Each structure stands twice: as C-alpha cells, then as structure tokens.
XYZ file of C-alpha atoms in Angstrom:
571
model
C 21.834 1.849 -0.713
C 18.299 3.174 -1.006
C 15.655 1.079 -2.751
C 15.284 1.673 -6.447
C 12.624 3.968 -7.880
C 12.454 2.082 -11.165
C 9.322 0.163 -10.287
C 6.000 0.870 -11.974
C 2.454 -0.327 -11.418
C 1.704 -2.174 -14.616
C -1.735 -3.680 -14.671
C -2.547 -5.236 -18.027
C -4.465 -8.449 -17.310
C -6.026 -10.603 -19.991
C -9.603 -9.801 -20.904
C -10.835 -13.026 -19.313
C -8.519 -13.836 -16.410
C -9.053 -16.842 -14.242
C -9.224 -16.186 -10.559
C -6.467 -17.734 -8.523
C -5.886 -17.502 -4.827
C -3.281 -19.671 -3.198
C -5.096 -22.441 -1.347
C -3.888 -23.882 1.902
C -5.168 -26.705 4.082
C -4.318 -27.935 7.569
C -3.264 -31.567 7.756
C -2.302 -31.623 11.390
C -2.183 -29.246 14.293
C 1.070 -29.151 16.238
C 0.347 -29.520 19.947
C 2.236 -28.129 22.881
C 4.869 -30.536 24.134
C 5.648 -30.639 27.831
C 8.936 -32.527 27.548
C 10.895 -29.318 28.077
C 9.453 -28.957 31.579
C 11.197 -32.186 32.580
C 14.379 -31.696 30.576
C 16.595 -30.910 33.576
C 16.098 -34.276 35.377
C 16.479 -36.045 32.052
C 19.768 -34.312 31.437
C 21.071 -34.914 34.945
C 20.333 -38.626 34.955
C 21.134 -39.410 31.332
C 24.079 -41.619 30.450
C 27.460 -39.870 30.459
C 27.940 -40.554 26.782
C 24.665 -38.923 25.684
C 24.694 -35.524 23.959
C 22.350 -34.117 26.611
C 24.745 -34.969 29.424
C 27.579 -33.357 27.523
C 25.523 -30.166 27.287
C 24.915 -30.225 31.037
C 28.593 -30.822 31.729
C 29.329 -27.553 29.993
C 26.865 -25.817 32.320
C 27.905 -27.487 35.616
C 31.484 -26.547 36.683
C 33.761 -29.343 37.768
C 35.079 -29.157 41.373
C 38.596 -29.876 40.242
C 40.561 -31.025 37.247
C 39.797 -34.621 36.587
C 36.358 -34.430 38.199
C 33.824 -36.932 36.859
C 31.943 -35.864 33.757
C 28.601 -36.433 35.524
C 28.075 -34.982 39.013
C 27.261 -37.452 41.799
C 23.836 -36.795 43.283
C 22.532 -38.664 46.285
C 19.237 -40.541 46.210
C 17.696 -37.986 48.579
C 18.701 -35.103 46.343
C 17.411 -36.918 43.295
C 14.034 -37.277 44.964
C 14.041 -33.592 45.881
C 14.780 -32.607 42.246
C 11.927 -34.760 40.988
C 9.553 -33.340 43.584
C 10.461 -29.737 42.704
C 10.014 -30.400 38.981
C 6.688 -32.162 39.533
C 5.443 -29.307 41.726
C 6.498 -26.790 39.043
C 4.650 -28.745 36.382
C 1.477 -28.860 38.477
C 1.639 -25.105 39.144
C 2.241 -24.390 35.446
C -0.702 -26.539 34.349
C -2.888 -24.945 36.985
C -1.971 -21.479 35.757
C -2.796 -22.384 32.183
C -6.138 -23.878 33.221
C -6.984 -20.772 35.268
C -5.715 -18.031 32.962
C -5.899 -19.811 29.632
C -3.066 -20.813 27.335
C -1.784 -18.279 24.794
C -4.314 -18.064 21.979
C -2.060 -18.277 18.935
C -4.981 -18.821 16.574
C -6.651 -15.675 17.856
C -3.431 -13.728 17.526
C -2.931 -14.991 13.985
C -6.448 -13.958 13.106
C -5.605 -10.389 14.018
C -3.176 -10.263 11.106
C -5.392 -12.283 8.800
C -4.141 -15.787 9.654
C -5.677 -18.835 11.286
C -5.620 -22.606 11.331
C -8.284 -22.886 8.679
C -7.982 -20.294 5.947
C -5.956 -17.336 4.600
C -7.650 -13.937 4.746
C -8.983 -13.247 1.262
C -8.959 -9.488 1.779
C -11.577 -8.922 4.447
C -13.606 -6.155 2.799
C -14.704 -2.960 4.495
C -17.775 -3.049 6.641
C -17.682 -6.833 6.988
C -18.995 -7.362 3.476
C -18.258 -10.347 1.312
C -15.968 -10.009 -1.656
C -17.716 -10.235 -5.024
C -18.259 -13.633 -6.563
C -15.440 -14.615 -8.849
C -13.057 -12.163 -7.230
C -10.757 -14.840 -5.887
C -11.850 -13.986 -2.358
C -13.856 -16.410 -0.323
C -15.382 -13.690 1.804
C -14.018 -15.464 4.866
C -11.758 -13.812 7.393
C -8.952 -16.376 7.331
C -6.864 -18.753 5.182
C -5.049 -22.013 6.075
C -1.438 -22.100 7.127
C 0.163 -25.475 7.222
C 0.692 -26.086 3.523
C 1.951 -22.544 3.010
C 5.066 -22.804 0.783
C 8.114 -23.477 2.912
C 11.777 -24.036 2.181
C 11.934 -27.159 4.281
C 10.151 -29.221 6.890
C 11.546 -28.175 10.231
C 12.076 -30.323 13.301
C 9.349 -29.290 15.770
C 11.732 -29.682 18.714
C 14.891 -28.134 17.312
C 13.786 -26.005 14.360
C 16.355 -24.922 11.801
C 15.689 -21.200 11.453
C 16.417 -19.783 8.010
C 18.003 -16.329 7.733
C 15.359 -13.629 8.083
C 13.827 -12.227 4.908
C 14.950 -8.698 3.945
C 11.584 -7.263 5.020
C 11.153 -9.457 8.092
C 12.288 -6.879 10.635
C 10.878 -3.750 8.974
C 8.765 -1.580 11.238
C 9.884 -3.104 14.536
C 11.914 -0.009 15.427
C 9.121 2.340 14.344
C 6.179 3.604 16.359
C 2.928 4.327 14.534
C 1.861 6.770 17.241
C 4.934 8.878 16.518
C 4.296 8.803 12.777
C 0.776 10.083 13.373
C 1.454 12.325 16.362
C -0.601 15.501 16.166
C -2.931 14.144 13.468
C -6.588 13.279 13.850
C -7.496 9.596 13.353
C -8.510 8.617 9.850
C -12.337 8.568 9.689
C -13.917 5.224 8.885
C -16.320 4.850 6.004
C -19.990 5.061 7.052
C -21.610 1.768 7.974
C -23.232 0.010 5.045
C -27.005 0.250 5.006
C -28.149 -2.918 3.262
C -31.644 -1.481 2.871
C -30.276 1.175 0.494
C -29.702 0.198 -3.129
C -25.994 0.069 -4.091
C -24.730 2.471 -6.722
C -24.125 -0.299 -9.266
C -24.675 -3.991 -9.947
C -21.314 -4.615 -8.267
C -22.994 -4.098 -4.917
C -22.087 -2.435 -1.656
C -18.622 -3.997 -1.694
C -17.646 -1.872 -4.695
C -19.250 1.250 -3.204
C -17.390 0.876 0.071
C -13.984 -0.122 -1.337
C -13.069 3.560 -1.701
C -11.382 5.055 1.357
C -13.473 8.197 1.471
C -12.022 10.171 4.356
C -13.880 13.291 5.583
C -17.289 13.751 3.983
C -17.818 17.463 4.620
C -15.810 20.352 3.202
C -15.133 21.712 6.692
C -13.685 18.392 7.907
C -11.754 17.846 4.666
C -10.176 21.296 4.890
C -9.312 20.866 8.585
C -7.690 17.478 7.942
C -5.413 18.775 5.172
C -4.362 21.975 6.961
C -3.625 20.025 10.136
C -1.431 17.666 8.095
C 0.553 20.564 6.611
C 1.112 22.043 10.084
C 2.354 18.745 11.488
C 4.315 17.184 8.630
C 6.002 19.929 6.584
C 8.925 22.236 7.382
C 8.191 25.753 8.549
C 9.735 27.330 5.469
C 7.178 25.892 3.038
C 4.087 25.111 5.117
C 2.660 28.640 4.940
C 2.590 28.684 1.144
C 1.018 25.210 0.981
C -1.705 26.120 3.490
C -2.600 29.352 1.720
C -2.880 27.695 -1.694
C -4.859 24.705 -0.402
C -7.304 26.972 1.426
C -7.727 29.123 -1.692
C -8.468 26.132 -3.942
C -11.063 24.814 -1.507
C -12.754 28.194 -1.205
C -12.878 29.003 -4.920
C -15.825 27.299 -6.672
C -13.768 26.468 -9.748
C -10.314 25.928 -8.302
C -7.004 27.728 -8.538
C -3.876 27.792 -10.691
C -3.713 26.125 -14.105
C -2.230 22.647 -14.315
C 0.416 23.863 -16.772
C 1.411 26.945 -14.781
C 4.667 25.111 -13.969
C 5.941 23.574 -17.203
C 7.977 20.787 -15.618
C 7.995 17.147 -16.727
C 9.103 14.716 -14.013
C 10.282 11.145 -14.455
C 12.001 8.810 -11.996
C 14.483 5.987 -12.442
C 17.212 4.156 -10.555
C 19.883 5.908 -12.591
C 20.371 7.404 -16.047
C 20.212 4.108 -17.947
C 16.951 5.005 -19.730
C 17.611 8.704 -20.172
C 18.253 8.240 -23.899
C 15.474 5.737 -24.577
C 12.932 6.355 -27.309
C 10.112 6.698 -24.779
C 11.938 9.249 -22.644
C 12.908 11.109 -25.792
C 9.263 11.842 -26.536
C 9.091 13.808 -23.284
C 12.357 15.709 -23.176
C 12.341 16.911 -26.774
C 9.896 17.425 -29.628
C 6.315 18.485 -28.923
C 6.711 19.158 -25.203
C 9.969 21.026 -25.618
C 8.428 23.157 -28.365
C 5.749 24.258 -25.882
C 8.310 25.267 -23.288
C 8.195 22.203 -21.035
C 11.401 21.351 -19.166
C 12.243 17.713 -18.549
C 13.890 16.378 -15.382
C 14.848 12.841 -14.371
C 14.915 12.116 -10.640
C 17.314 9.224 -10.035
C 17.464 7.456 -6.686
C 20.339 9.674 -5.576
C 18.671 12.862 -6.795
C 15.388 11.975 -5.117
C 17.110 11.479 -1.769
C 18.908 14.808 -2.122
C 15.675 16.561 -3.059
C 13.779 15.120 -0.073
C 16.537 15.923 2.413
C 17.052 19.393 0.995
C 13.434 20.527 0.864
C 11.884 18.412 3.628
C 14.781 17.947 6.040
C 13.887 17.051 9.635
C 10.157 16.787 8.864
C 7.562 14.062 9.237
C 7.657 13.624 5.455
C 11.385 12.957 5.539
C 10.818 10.444 8.335
C 8.196 8.728 6.188
C 10.483 8.679 3.151
C 13.504 7.337 5.016
C 11.493 4.442 6.460
C 9.606 3.209 3.399
C 10.792 -0.403 2.976
C 10.687 -0.766 -0.811
C 11.583 1.049 -4.000
C 8.049 0.701 -5.382
C 6.674 2.541 -2.344
C 9.214 5.313 -2.820
C 8.502 5.504 -6.533
C 4.841 6.124 -5.782
C 5.471 8.594 -2.987
C 7.985 10.749 -4.849
C 5.557 11.349 -7.724
C 2.917 12.687 -5.319
C 5.481 14.911 -3.619
C 6.798 16.264 -6.917
C 3.306 17.232 -8.053
C 2.465 18.684 -4.647
C 5.582 20.799 -4.171
C 6.728 21.513 -7.742
C 3.724 20.941 -10.013
C 3.773 19.908 -13.667
C 3.488 16.489 -15.300
C 4.644 13.181 -13.882
C 4.986 10.204 -16.250
C 6.755 6.837 -16.015
C 9.828 6.287 -18.173
C 8.042 3.552 -20.161
C 5.452 5.946 -21.583
C 5.284 7.688 -24.968
C 4.008 11.240 -25.306
C 1.671 10.981 -28.295
C 0.257 14.518 -28.381
C 1.497 17.825 -27.046
C 0.331 18.633 -23.499
C -1.662 21.579 -24.831
C -3.936 19.071 -26.597
C -4.857 17.175 -23.432
C -8.580 17.405 -22.783
C -9.442 19.618 -25.740
C -13.199 19.965 -26.322
C -14.029 18.514 -22.906
C -17.668 18.175 -21.939
C -18.984 19.669 -18.726
C -20.027 17.099 -16.148
C -23.826 17.171 -15.946
C -23.613 20.197 -18.228
C -22.544 22.198 -15.197
C -25.704 21.552 -13.192
C -25.143 21.984 -9.472
C -21.588 23.308 -9.634
C -21.201 25.835 -12.471
C -22.405 29.410 -11.807
C -25.312 30.473 -14.007
C -23.379 33.388 -15.490
C -20.519 31.091 -16.529
C -22.957 28.616 -18.039
C -24.633 31.377 -20.076
C -21.294 32.498 -21.503
C -20.367 28.941 -22.473
C -23.786 28.450 -24.086
C -23.130 31.656 -26.054
C -20.044 30.105 -27.617
C -17.125 31.008 -25.378
C -14.669 28.205 -24.578
C -14.738 26.506 -21.191
C -11.107 27.478 -20.481
C -11.861 31.127 -21.266
C -14.858 31.247 -18.949
C -13.717 29.193 -15.937
C -9.982 28.929 -16.581
C -7.824 25.907 -17.250
C -8.150 22.908 -14.964
C -5.746 22.579 -12.037
C -5.471 18.792 -12.330
C -5.502 16.417 -15.327
C -5.966 12.687 -14.765
C -7.076 9.726 -16.874
C -9.124 6.601 -16.266
C -7.291 3.296 -16.116
C -10.134 0.908 -15.361
C -13.907 0.955 -15.758
C -14.863 -2.611 -14.937
C -18.552 -2.407 -15.818
C -20.405 -5.424 -14.417
C -17.349 -7.676 -14.399
C -17.624 -9.856 -11.293
C -13.912 -10.705 -11.071
C -12.754 -7.072 -11.053
C -11.207 -7.299 -7.599
C -8.696 -9.878 -8.850
C -7.158 -7.261 -11.102
C -7.848 -3.731 -9.939
C -8.149 -2.291 -6.430
C -11.011 -0.022 -7.525
C -13.877 -0.590 -10.027
C -13.281 2.918 -11.392
C -9.534 3.490 -11.189
C -7.407 6.494 -12.028
C -4.119 6.161 -13.941
C -1.064 6.728 -11.796
C 1.686 6.373 -14.424
C 0.781 9.779 -15.954
C -0.831 12.704 -14.127
C -0.554 16.469 -13.998
C -1.260 19.107 -11.374
C -0.662 22.664 -10.301
C 1.504 22.839 -7.161
C -0.093 22.758 -3.699
C -3.315 21.123 -4.849
C -5.432 19.287 -2.226
C -5.515 16.054 -4.260
C -1.735 15.528 -4.166
C -1.636 16.593 -0.504
C -4.369 14.087 0.347
C -2.432 11.327 -1.448
C 0.663 11.956 0.702
C -1.435 11.988 3.882
C -2.976 8.663 2.890
C 0.499 7.167 2.391
C 1.464 8.278 5.912
C -1.620 6.663 7.449
C -1.069 3.476 5.437
C 2.541 3.322 6.633
C 1.408 3.637 10.244
C -1.044 0.768 9.678
C 1.793 -1.318 8.225
C 3.977 -0.577 11.270
C 1.232 -1.826 13.599
C 0.900 -4.960 11.476
C 4.666 -5.562 11.638
C 4.661 -5.469 15.462
C 1.683 -7.820 15.656
C 3.250 -10.152 13.096
C 6.501 -10.369 15.086
C 4.555 -11.104 18.273
C 2.656 -13.912 16.595
C 5.885 -15.470 15.299
C 7.350 -15.418 18.819
C 4.176 -16.817 20.397
C 4.015 -19.656 17.897
C 7.632 -20.472 18.679
C 6.810 -20.532 22.401
C 3.907 -22.887 21.783
C 6.067 -25.215 19.730
C 3.963 -24.651 16.615
C 6.959 -24.460 14.315
C 5.221 -25.293 11.058
C 2.731 -22.486 11.619
C 5.556 -20.210 12.688
C 7.506 -20.825 9.490
C 4.347 -20.252 7.433
C 3.681 -16.930 9.143
C 7.304 -15.873 8.618
C 6.835 -16.288 4.866
C 4.357 -13.413 4.925
C 6.031 -10.016 4.872
C 5.092 -6.377 4.928
C 4.512 -6.212 1.155
C 2.295 -9.302 0.980
C -1.221 -8.774 -0.312
C -4.071 -9.005 2.215
C -5.359 -12.175 0.523
C -1.953 -13.685 1.381
C -2.104 -12.495 4.991
C -0.276 -9.189 4.474
C -1.360 -5.794 5.802
C -2.209 -3.685 2.758
C -0.547 -4.603 -0.507
C 1.385 -2.057 -2.541
C -1.618 -0.860 -4.537
C -3.484 0.158 -1.385
C -0.385 1.370 0.495
C 0.971 3.876 -2.020
C -0.293 2.836 -5.453
C -3.261 3.610 -7.707
C -5.747 2.810 -4.955
C -4.365 5.749 -2.962
C -4.339 8.136 -5.945
C -7.835 7.120 -7.031
C -9.209 7.651 -3.527
C -7.498 11.048 -3.279
C -9.024 12.197 -6.589
C -12.534 10.901 -5.893
C -12.653 12.157 -2.304
C -11.879 15.698 -3.546
C -14.534 15.475 -6.274
C -17.072 14.135 -3.801
C -16.485 16.777 -1.135
C -16.308 19.751 -3.514
C -18.667 18.799 -6.351
C -20.820 15.940 -5.058
C -19.515 13.340 -7.507
C -19.557 9.594 -6.743
C -17.510 6.913 -8.464
C -20.296 5.692 -10.737
C -20.498 9.162 -12.322
C -17.278 8.261 -14.167
C -18.618 5.063 -15.737
C -18.767 4.746 -19.523
C -17.194 8.087 -20.397
C -15.725 8.207 -23.900
C -14.726 11.877 -24.056
C -12.825 14.162 -21.670
C -15.035 15.668 -18.982
C -14.500 18.782 -16.907
C -15.575 18.810 -13.257
C -14.700 22.171 -11.741
C -10.907 22.392 -11.668
C -10.340 18.726 -12.603
C -10.071 17.303 -16.130
C -10.688 13.562 -16.482
C -9.684 11.804 -19.698
C -11.377 8.582 -20.857
C -9.438 5.304 -20.773
C -8.065 5.981 -24.258
C -6.424 9.209 -23.011
C -3.552 7.629 -21.050
C -4.256 3.928 -21.759
C -4.745 3.455 -25.505
C -4.522 -0.036 -26.931
C -4.980 -1.964 -23.665
C -7.867 -4.012 -25.041
C -10.252 -3.239 -22.186
C -12.895 -0.690 -21.203
C -13.453 0.723 -24.679
C -9.800 1.708 -25.084
C -8.985 2.799 -28.638
C -5.641 2.384 -30.501
C -2.710 4.738 -29.946
C -3.457 6.584 -33.222
C -6.943 7.570 -31.995
C -7.657 11.268 -31.586
C -8.267 10.904 -27.827
C -4.951 9.088 -27.173
C -2.504 11.438 -25.433
C 0.017 9.128 -23.731
C 0.810 5.473 -24.418
C 1.988 3.194 -21.618
C 4.352 0.421 -22.777
C 4.075 -1.635 -19.549
C 7.793 -2.397 -19.364
C 8.176 -1.897 -15.626
C 5.909 -4.896 -14.998
C 5.948 -4.265 -11.230
C 9.226 -6.120 -10.681
C 10.499 -5.465 -7.193
C 13.745 -6.132 -5.392
C 11.939 -8.994 -3.635
C 11.356 -10.747 -6.965
C 7.623 -10.150 -7.085
C 5.996 -9.736 -10.455
C 2.508 -8.377 -10.917
C 0.192 -10.847 -12.662
C-alpha cells in the first residue's frame, strides 16, 4: 500500500522556544578484537562438551557412523595448524600496518557521524550555524549514547529487525535518476569581506539553494529538465509555456485561469469536514471554482496516467514516505493542472477573487515595470488592468527578524507558506520545485548507500555499539541527527521557498531580505506575495493578525501536525 498523503508541514512553535539538540557522548571506544583470527584452533582443540566443539562437529563430516565427536589430530598436524594460523595473523597485521585499517570514523563523518559529536547541520560554505540555533557549528555529533533498544554483545550482537526505512535507496542509482541533467550549481563562495544582507549573517544569506544565477542558465536548466523527465505527449506544451513566461517581462497566464481547487488526503474521511466545506462550496463555488480531492489511490492513478514511464513517475514510485509524496503531488498538480492547492485543515476565509486586492508594487515598479505601464498606474488605472493578473499567488509563513534561534524552527529566515498556494499551469516556479525534489532524492540515495556501507564496516570492525547507533538514523532523519536532508529540505517548504525566491532573483533581481517586514500584499512582476496574515492569521508571530483581519484570506488549523507513519511529530 502506498504511503499516505495525509501529512502536512505544521510549524507553529512557541514564541520563545528553547533550543534542544540531542546530546551524545562517548564513554568508551570499542576496539578491534583479534580472537576471531584464532577461532579455528580454539574450536578444534576445545573440550568435546563445549558449544564451540559442537559447532565444529556440524562442519566436519564423520568418517562413519559412530565416529568420535572430535576428530583425532596428530601432534605434527596440530603444530602445522598453529603455524599456518600464526603466519596468517602476521600477514594480516602486516597488511593493516602497510595499507591502514578501515577508517570507520572517517566513513561515519561522510554521513555526518563520528566518535565525538553529531552533525548539527553543517551549513553551506563551511559557515557556523547561528548562536542559539541548536547547532554547535561542528561537523559531527557523538554516537555511543545514541538511544538504543538494548546493549548488544560485542562478540555476538543481537540484530533487531531492520527499520522500515533502513533499506530504502539501496536498489536505486542516483546517476540514473539524474541521467541527462546538468549538475546542480553550488552557491557562490561566501566572501566574508562583504557585509551580509541582514544581522543574521552570511549563514542566513547562504541557506537558500539558489540554483542558476543568470536567466540564460535558469532557462536552460528548466527546459533540459522537461526534455529529460516528462512524457513526450506533454513536454512540448510545458516547454513553450515556460519559455514564454521567462521571455515576457510581466509573466504569462493568470493564476485563476484554471479554476480548480486541489486537496489531498489518504481517503475521503475528511471530505465532509467543516474546513473542506469552505473550499468546495460557498464563496469559491459561487465564483466558479471546482473542488477536487486527490486520495492516495487517485494520486497514484493520476501520476501513472499522465506521467507513465517517465522520470517523474520513477521519482514518485520511489519516494519512501507519505509526507514526501504529499509535498510532491501539490507541486505537480500546480505545474500540470494549475489552480489552488490547500491542505484539508485550512479554512477559506475570503473568496479567491479577494486575494491580494490593492497590492503595492515592489519598489514602486523601479527596475522592472515599463515606464508606460507605470504612467498608466499613476494615472489611476488598476495594476491588474495594466499588467494583468499575477500568475502565482503565495504567502509568507515566517519572517524571523533578528531572532537568533530561527534555525531551530524554520529552514529559511524568510519562508513561503506551502499549505496554500496558487499558480497558472506550466509556471517555472512549480517546475523548479519538482526539479529540486528530484535532485534532493538523488542526494538521499547517495546517503543511503554510504550509510549502509558504514554499518557494514562498523560490523566488520567489531564496533557494534556504534553500528547500532548508526542504524538508528534513517533516511528521514534531520541533518542535526545525522540524516541526509530532513523532510523540510527534501520536499517541504524549504524547497518551495527556494523555488519562489530563485525565480524572483533571476527575473526581477529580488533577494530574500526584500520580503522582510511587509504588512500588505506586494506585486513583483507576475508574482503576488501576501503578508504573514494572508495565509497564516492568528499564529502569534511575525506581525500576524487575527483571522477576522481584512488581510486574512486562509486560516491554517495545524491539525496535520506533521505526524508520519514512522511516528515522528514535528515540534
């Protein structure tokens, strides 16, 4: 049965959270034991009644029925066995001294683990995490007191059944997932001599995964992705629309050109809830919007019908968790169908036609709005009349200000809401989000292979306590816990925020700090951005106003609470 799509990213921390990162400390370091090298002589010469000799008896066939339980070996042969074993031990030790023993600590470090500390999310560019963020800024975290079900015997460990996610990715190949695609460009190196964009420092500036920085490279990346990952029957239309949006100064189709409202759930259990009712009837219905609920079964059918035998289907079929699928399907629905996506635990407060009314122009249009259009707007014409409706409508979720502990709670200091969003079909932002999910999945596959290798190497070295600690970390673990990405950076709001801001940066020159402290909707070319109150009224942070405020369009009830099939609960 496919993972459930019922999971939501619900981030509603207290206004003054206390930072907490699981602390670990090494009390002892298991050393390599050489007893196994001499186990054969020990077994051969042990007493007949010992368990070891009984094991050997099962391996050495008797010459005839009634043969003695322990084979008779002459003194000369005994000496020969000892000499062979001793020679083998000397050769083995010599090889280790010459070539070096397996470096388990080094291998663990490559997935964020070592004998001293647990990786507290090694930030981009080698920077230190902000003070109070719950991250030590170090590259590692300790292992030995990692929570474990039991203390295992270092000689004969009792291996627990593998976790549900323990083997994910081992049959996948990241090079096949990314075949035909250009490597993801790294963020530029941090220049410490240049002032950061805010008091949060270079760490906050560089936390965004920017991608291509020029319009030419951005366009080439997206069109290449469409060619490689989408079926022939739909790729032409996507490429034409994406190219048109990128060429037009003010964008393309209106965000409400397709009046579809999309919601996802495991089944129909919430189809008649009060929250869902605000979307499928009333104000939205009166404006001609059509509501659709994509259950798990329907989502699978939709993917396999529209994207059969494509790289996107391969991605979908191999996502290991319902929360990852829930994120990915919303991007695909906006990309291929268009309309509004909203979680089932949201209330529609105002009709979609009211979203972003009386928006202000970013920088009053300077640098991006043609002079003729600006003159018409100054003369009294409405923004929508002059430059058309926006193609995308999003809302702010977080604007952390100068809060030093922001990284404990949000993946980005300016973060875009992912539980409600709207877009015209075939827009570059949604396409970029799907591409980012594919690259993140390939990174997770590489991590899974490295993780499995480390587990096996620790077992070989006899470091069973470390091995069991490493096995507790799975593909969905946060980086500060030794995991590869964390859900928020794999498919969640970190991905959507980066996709939105990278488009605004490449096309209009905006940077993340340009969205700080906004209290009214702003229009940036073909994108409408609502203040925190727009899709997050009543959260008690970032200047959010109550749900009855005039700027409140959608209310999030936070009932999903990020519960996953693995039992994780977001803080």
